Amino acid sequence: MQNEGVSTYHITIDDDKLGVRPEVLVGMYNSIDARARQLAPQDIRRELIVSQDGRIKSKFYIQVSNRMAPHLIAAIQQRADSESGIGMKSYFYNLQEQVMSHMFADVKNVIG
């Protein structure tokens, strides 16, 4: 069996243009974080860190391992599906796309 290394993806999201209050954004990210951890096996739940910028309250950082990323993507998808407004659905799909682009870029680097 091949020993796979664990990669970590760093994603920065600036939600200033979204027009949503920072307190609401914190709640959304906390809910996604909690759901991703519920979906993940116990041994990898600590491989996800979601944090808010100290000065720019509409800016968030996500650090996620390649092992935890699929659970984060699933949690984002579930959050998008629960939204009724097209603007928020679109926002979550964009966030999901950013996480997946980091994952696929890493796979490309391994293959190439």
Short mmCIF file of N, CA and C in Angstrom, two decimals:
data_model
loop_
_atom_site.label_atom_id
_atom_site.label_comp_id
_atom_site.label_asym_id
_atom_site.label_seq_id
_atom_site.Cartn_x
_atom_site.Cartn_y
_atom_site.Cartn_z
N MET A 1 0.85 -1.18 0.00
CA MET A 1 0.00 0.00 0.00
C MET A 1 0.89 1.24 0.00
N GLN A 2 0.52 2.20 -0.83
CA GLN A 2 1.32 3.41 -0.96
C GLN A 2 1.04 4.36 0.20
N ASN A 3 2.07 4.95 0.77
CA ASN A 3 1.93 5.90 1.85
C ASN A 3 1.71 7.29 1.26
N GLU A 4 0.50 7.79 1.42
CA GLU A 4 0.17 9.10 0.86
C GLU A 4 0.46 10.19 1.87
N GLY A 5 1.09 11.26 1.41
CA GLY A 5 1.32 12.41 2.27
C GLY A 5 0.05 13.23 2.39
N VAL A 6 -0.01 14.02 3.41
CA VAL A 6 -1.16 14.88 3.62
C VAL A 6 -0.79 16.27 3.16
N SER A 7 -1.58 16.82 2.26
CA SER A 7 -1.39 18.19 1.79
C SER A 7 -2.36 19.10 2.52
N THR A 8 -1.97 20.34 2.69
CA THR A 8 -2.84 21.33 3.30
C THR A 8 -3.09 22.44 2.30
N TYR A 9 -4.35 22.80 2.15
CA TYR A 9 -4.74 23.88 1.24
C TYR A 9 -5.06 25.11 2.07
N HIS A 10 -4.62 26.27 1.59
CA HIS A 10 -4.87 27.54 2.25
C HIS A 10 -5.73 28.38 1.32
N ILE A 11 -6.92 28.72 1.78
CA ILE A 11 -7.87 29.46 0.95
C ILE A 11 -8.25 30.73 1.69
N THR A 12 -8.22 31.85 0.98
CA THR A 12 -8.63 33.13 1.55
C THR A 12 -9.89 33.58 0.84
N ILE A 13 -10.90 33.96 1.61
CA ILE A 13 -12.15 34.42 1.04
C ILE A 13 -12.42 35.82 1.57
N ASP A 14 -12.56 36.77 0.66
CA ASP A 14 -12.89 38.15 1.04
C ASP A 14 -14.35 38.38 0.67
N ASP A 15 -15.19 38.47 1.68
CA ASP A 15 -16.63 38.55 1.47
C ASP A 15 -17.16 39.97 1.52
N ASP A 16 -16.31 40.95 1.35
CA ASP A 16 -16.71 42.35 1.45
C ASP A 16 -17.80 42.71 0.44
N LYS A 17 -17.70 42.19 -0.76
CA LYS A 17 -18.66 42.52 -1.81
C LYS A 17 -19.99 41.80 -1.65
N LEU A 18 -20.05 40.84 -0.77
CA LEU A 18 -21.26 40.05 -0.58
C LEU A 18 -22.38 40.87 0.06
N GLY A 19 -22.02 41.84 0.89
CA GLY A 19 -23.02 42.68 1.53
C GLY A 19 -23.72 42.01 2.71
N VAL A 20 -23.09 41.01 3.30
CA VAL A 20 -23.66 40.32 4.45
C VAL A 20 -22.86 40.74 5.68
N ARG A 21 -23.56 41.00 6.77
CA ARG A 21 -22.89 41.42 8.00
C ARG A 21 -21.89 40.36 8.46
N PRO A 22 -20.74 40.79 8.99
CA PRO A 22 -19.72 39.84 9.45
C PRO A 22 -20.24 38.83 10.47
N GLU A 23 -21.18 39.24 11.34
CA GLU A 23 -21.72 38.31 12.33
C GLU A 23 -22.46 37.16 11.66
N VAL A 24 -23.14 37.46 10.56
CA VAL A 24 -23.87 36.44 9.80
C VAL A 24 -22.87 35.50 9.12
N LEU A 25 -21.81 36.09 8.56
CA LEU A 25 -20.78 35.28 7.91
C LEU A 25 -20.13 34.32 8.90
N VAL A 26 -19.85 34.80 10.10
CA VAL A 26 -19.25 33.95 11.14
C VAL A 26 -20.17 32.77 11.42
N GLY A 27 -21.45 33.02 11.53
CA GLY A 27 -22.42 31.95 11.77
C GLY A 27 -22.44 30.94 10.64
N MET A 28 -22.37 31.43 9.40
CA MET A 28 -22.38 30.53 8.24
C MET A 28 -21.13 29.65 8.23
N TYR A 29 -19.97 30.27 8.44
CA TYR A 29 -18.73 29.50 8.44
C TYR A 29 -18.66 28.53 9.62
N ASN A 30 -19.18 28.94 10.78
CA ASN A 30 -19.21 28.03 11.93
C ASN A 30 -20.09 26.82 11.65
N SER A 31 -21.21 27.05 10.98
CA SER A 31 -22.12 25.96 10.66
C SER A 31 -21.49 24.99 9.66
N ILE A 32 -20.79 25.52 8.66
CA ILE A 32 -20.10 24.66 7.68
C ILE A 32 -18.98 23.88 8.36
N ASP A 33 -18.22 24.55 9.21
CA ASP A 33 -17.14 23.90 9.96
C ASP A 33 -17.68 22.74 10.79
N ALA A 34 -18.76 23.01 11.54
CA ALA A 34 -19.34 21.97 12.41
C ALA A 34 -19.86 20.79 11.59
N ARG A 35 -20.51 21.07 10.46
CA ARG A 35 -21.06 20.00 9.63
C ARG A 35 -19.95 19.16 9.00
N ALA A 36 -18.89 19.82 8.53
CA ALA A 36 -17.77 19.09 7.94
C ALA A 36 -17.15 18.15 8.97
N ARG A 37 -17.03 18.61 10.19
CA ARG A 37 -16.46 17.78 11.25
C ARG A 37 -17.37 16.59 11.60
N GLN A 38 -18.69 16.81 11.52
CA GLN A 38 -19.63 15.70 11.75
C GLN A 38 -19.50 14.64 10.68
N LEU A 39 -19.28 15.06 9.45
CA LEU A 39 -19.20 14.13 8.32
C LEU A 39 -17.89 13.36 8.29
N ALA A 40 -16.85 13.93 8.88
CA ALA A 40 -15.50 13.35 8.78
C ALA A 40 -15.25 12.29 9.86
N PRO A 41 -14.36 11.35 9.56
CA PRO A 41 -13.94 10.40 10.60
C PRO A 41 -13.22 11.15 11.73
N GLN A 42 -13.31 10.59 12.91
CA GLN A 42 -12.75 11.22 14.11
C GLN A 42 -11.28 11.61 13.94
N ASP A 43 -10.49 10.77 13.30
CA ASP A 43 -9.04 11.00 13.25
C ASP A 43 -8.60 12.15 12.35
N ILE A 44 -9.50 12.71 11.54
CA ILE A 44 -9.09 13.82 10.67
C ILE A 44 -9.85 15.11 10.96
N ARG A 45 -10.70 15.12 11.94
CA ARG A 45 -11.54 16.31 12.22
C ARG A 45 -10.72 17.55 12.56
N ARG A 46 -9.52 17.36 13.04
CA ARG A 46 -8.68 18.51 13.42
C ARG A 46 -7.93 19.09 12.23
N GLU A 47 -8.13 18.53 11.05
CA GLU A 47 -7.41 18.98 9.86
C GLU A 47 -8.18 20.06 9.09
N LEU A 48 -9.03 20.78 9.81
CA LEU A 48 -9.79 21.89 9.23
C LEU A 48 -9.73 23.06 10.21
N ILE A 49 -9.31 24.21 9.71
CA ILE A 49 -9.28 25.42 10.53
C ILE A 49 -9.94 26.53 9.71
N VAL A 50 -10.99 27.11 10.27
CA VAL A 50 -11.66 28.25 9.65
C VAL A 50 -11.48 29.42 10.60
N SER A 51 -10.92 30.52 10.10
CA SER A 51 -10.68 31.67 10.98
C SER A 51 -11.06 32.96 10.26
N GLN A 52 -11.36 33.96 11.07
CA GLN A 52 -11.74 35.28 10.58
C GLN A 52 -10.55 36.22 10.76
N ASP A 53 -10.34 37.08 9.78
CA ASP A 53 -9.27 38.07 9.86
C ASP A 53 -9.54 38.99 11.05
N GLY A 54 -8.51 39.34 11.77
CA GLY A 54 -8.66 40.18 12.95
C GLY A 54 -9.04 41.62 12.65
N ARG A 55 -8.62 42.12 11.49
CA ARG A 55 -8.91 43.52 11.14
C ARG A 55 -10.02 43.64 10.13
N ILE A 56 -10.02 42.80 9.12
CA ILE A 56 -11.04 42.87 8.07
C ILE A 56 -12.05 41.77 8.37
N LYS A 57 -13.15 42.15 9.00
CA LYS A 57 -14.10 41.17 9.52
C LYS A 57 -14.84 40.39 8.45
N SER A 58 -14.76 40.84 7.20
CA SER A 58 -15.43 40.11 6.12
C SER A 58 -14.47 39.16 5.39
N LYS A 59 -13.27 38.99 5.93
CA LYS A 59 -12.27 38.13 5.31
C LYS A 59 -12.06 36.88 6.18
N PHE A 60 -12.08 35.72 5.52
CA PHE A 60 -11.94 34.45 6.22
C PHE A 60 -10.83 33.63 5.59
N TYR A 61 -10.24 32.79 6.41
CA TYR A 61 -9.18 31.89 5.97
C TYR A 61 -9.60 30.45 6.27
N ILE A 62 -9.36 29.59 5.31
CA ILE A 62 -9.64 28.17 5.51
C ILE A 62 -8.35 27.40 5.27
N GLN A 63 -7.98 26.58 6.23
CA GLN A 63 -6.87 25.64 6.07
C GLN A 63 -7.49 24.26 6.19
N VAL A 64 -7.30 23.46 5.16
CA VAL A 64 -7.92 22.14 5.16
C VAL A 64 -6.97 21.13 4.51
N SER A 65 -6.92 19.95 5.07
CA SER A 65 -6.08 18.90 4.50
C SER A 65 -6.79 18.26 3.32
N ASN A 66 -6.02 17.58 2.50
CA ASN A 66 -6.61 16.88 1.37
C ASN A 66 -7.54 15.76 1.85
N ARG A 67 -7.31 15.23 3.04
CA ARG A 67 -8.18 14.18 3.58
C ARG A 67 -9.50 14.76 4.09
N MET A 68 -9.48 15.98 4.59
CA MET A 68 -10.67 16.62 5.16
C MET A 68 -11.46 17.38 4.10
N ALA A 69 -10.81 17.77 3.01
CA ALA A 69 -11.45 18.61 1.98
C ALA A 69 -12.75 18.03 1.43
N PRO A 70 -12.86 16.73 1.14
CA PRO A 70 -14.14 16.21 0.63
C PRO A 70 -15.30 16.42 1.61
N HIS A 71 -15.02 16.36 2.91
CA HIS A 71 -16.06 16.57 3.92
C HIS A 71 -16.44 18.05 3.98
N LEU A 72 -15.46 18.92 3.80
CA LEU A 72 -15.74 20.36 3.74
C LEU A 72 -16.59 20.66 2.52
N ILE A 73 -16.26 20.09 1.38
CA ILE A 73 -17.02 20.31 0.15
C ILE A 73 -18.46 19.83 0.33
N ALA A 74 -18.64 18.68 0.96
CA ALA A 74 -19.99 18.15 1.20
C ALA A 74 -20.78 19.08 2.13
N ALA A 75 -20.12 19.61 3.15
CA ALA A 75 -20.78 20.53 4.09
C ALA A 75 -21.18 21.82 3.39
N ILE A 76 -20.32 22.32 2.51
CA ILE A 76 -20.64 23.54 1.75
C ILE A 76 -21.82 23.26 0.83
N GLN A 77 -21.83 22.10 0.18
CA GLN A 77 -22.93 21.72 -0.71
C GLN A 77 -24.25 21.66 0.06
N GLN A 78 -24.23 21.07 1.24
CA GLN A 78 -25.45 20.99 2.05
C GLN A 78 -25.92 22.38 2.45
N ARG A 79 -24.99 23.26 2.77
CA ARG A 79 -25.36 24.64 3.12
C ARG A 79 -25.96 25.35 1.92
N ALA A 80 -25.36 25.17 0.74
CA ALA A 80 -25.89 25.78 -0.48
C ALA A 80 -27.30 25.27 -0.77
N ASP A 81 -27.51 23.98 -0.60
CA ASP A 81 -28.83 23.39 -0.85
C ASP A 81 -29.89 23.91 0.10
N SER A 82 -29.48 24.32 1.30
CA SER A 82 -30.44 24.82 2.29
C SER A 82 -30.80 26.29 2.09
N GLU A 83 -30.05 26.99 1.25
CA GLU A 83 -30.31 28.41 1.00
C GLU A 83 -31.42 28.58 -0.02
N SER A 84 -32.28 29.57 0.21
CA SER A 84 -33.37 29.81 -0.74
C SER A 84 -33.02 30.90 -1.76
N GLY A 85 -32.17 31.84 -1.39
CA GLY A 85 -31.80 32.92 -2.30
C GLY A 85 -30.71 32.51 -3.27
N ILE A 86 -30.83 32.95 -4.49
CA ILE A 86 -29.86 32.59 -5.53
C ILE A 86 -28.49 33.20 -5.24
N GLY A 87 -28.46 34.37 -4.62
CA GLY A 87 -27.18 35.02 -4.30
C GLY A 87 -26.34 34.20 -3.34
N MET A 88 -26.98 33.68 -2.29
CA MET A 88 -26.24 32.88 -1.31
C MET A 88 -25.89 31.51 -1.87
N LYS A 89 -26.78 30.91 -2.66
CA LYS A 89 -26.45 29.64 -3.31
C LYS A 89 -25.21 29.82 -4.17
N SER A 90 -25.21 30.88 -4.96
CA SER A 90 -24.09 31.17 -5.84
C SER A 90 -22.80 31.38 -5.04
N TYR A 91 -22.90 32.06 -3.92
CA TYR A 91 -21.75 32.30 -3.05
C TYR A 91 -21.14 30.97 -2.59
N PHE A 92 -21.99 30.07 -2.12
CA PHE A 92 -21.50 28.78 -1.61
C PHE A 92 -20.94 27.91 -2.73
N TYR A 93 -21.55 27.97 -3.90
CA TYR A 93 -21.00 27.22 -5.04
C TYR A 93 -19.61 27.75 -5.40
N ASN A 94 -19.44 29.06 -5.32
CA ASN A 94 -18.13 29.67 -5.60
C ASN A 94 -17.10 29.22 -4.55
N LEU A 95 -17.50 29.20 -3.31
CA LEU A 95 -16.61 28.74 -2.23
C LEU A 95 -16.21 27.28 -2.47
N GLN A 96 -17.18 26.47 -2.82
CA GLN A 96 -16.93 25.06 -3.11
C GLN A 96 -15.95 24.91 -4.27
N GLU A 97 -16.13 25.73 -5.28
CA GLU A 97 -15.26 25.72 -6.46
C GLU A 97 -13.82 26.07 -6.08
N GLN A 98 -13.66 27.04 -5.18
CA GLN A 98 -12.31 27.43 -4.74
C GLN A 98 -11.60 26.27 -4.04
N VAL A 99 -12.32 25.57 -3.17
CA VAL A 99 -11.72 24.43 -2.46
C VAL A 99 -11.33 23.35 -3.46
N MET A 100 -12.24 23.05 -4.40
CA MET A 100 -11.96 22.00 -5.39
C MET A 100 -10.80 22.39 -6.30
N SER A 101 -10.68 23.67 -6.65
CA SER A 101 -9.58 24.08 -7.52
C SER A 101 -8.23 23.87 -6.84
N HIS A 102 -8.17 24.08 -5.53
CA HIS A 102 -6.93 23.80 -4.79
C HIS A 102 -6.63 22.30 -4.79
N MET A 103 -7.67 21.51 -4.63
CA MET A 103 -7.47 20.05 -4.62
C MET A 103 -6.96 19.56 -5.97
N PHE A 104 -7.59 20.03 -7.05
CA PHE A 104 -7.21 19.56 -8.38
C PHE A 104 -5.84 20.09 -8.78
N ALA A 105 -5.48 21.27 -8.33
CA ALA A 105 -4.15 21.81 -8.61
C ALA A 105 -3.10 20.93 -7.96
N ASP A 106 -3.40 20.44 -6.76
CA ASP A 106 -2.47 19.56 -6.06
C ASP A 106 -2.33 18.22 -6.79
N VAL A 107 -3.43 17.68 -7.29
CA VAL A 107 -3.39 16.42 -8.04
C VAL A 107 -2.58 16.61 -9.31
N LYS A 108 -2.77 17.74 -9.97
CA LYS A 108 -2.02 18.04 -11.20
C LYS A 108 -0.52 18.06 -10.91
N ASN A 109 -0.14 18.65 -9.78
CA ASN A 109 1.28 18.71 -9.41
C ASN A 109 1.85 17.32 -9.14
N VAL A 110 1.05 16.43 -8.60
CA VAL A 110 1.50 15.07 -8.31
C VAL A 110 1.65 14.28 -9.61
N ILE A 111 0.67 14.43 -10.51
CA ILE A 111 0.69 13.70 -11.78
C ILE A 111 1.78 14.24 -12.69
N GLY A 112 1.88 15.57 -12.78
CA GLY A 112 2.83 16.21 -13.71
C GLY A 112 4.17 16.17 -13.16
#
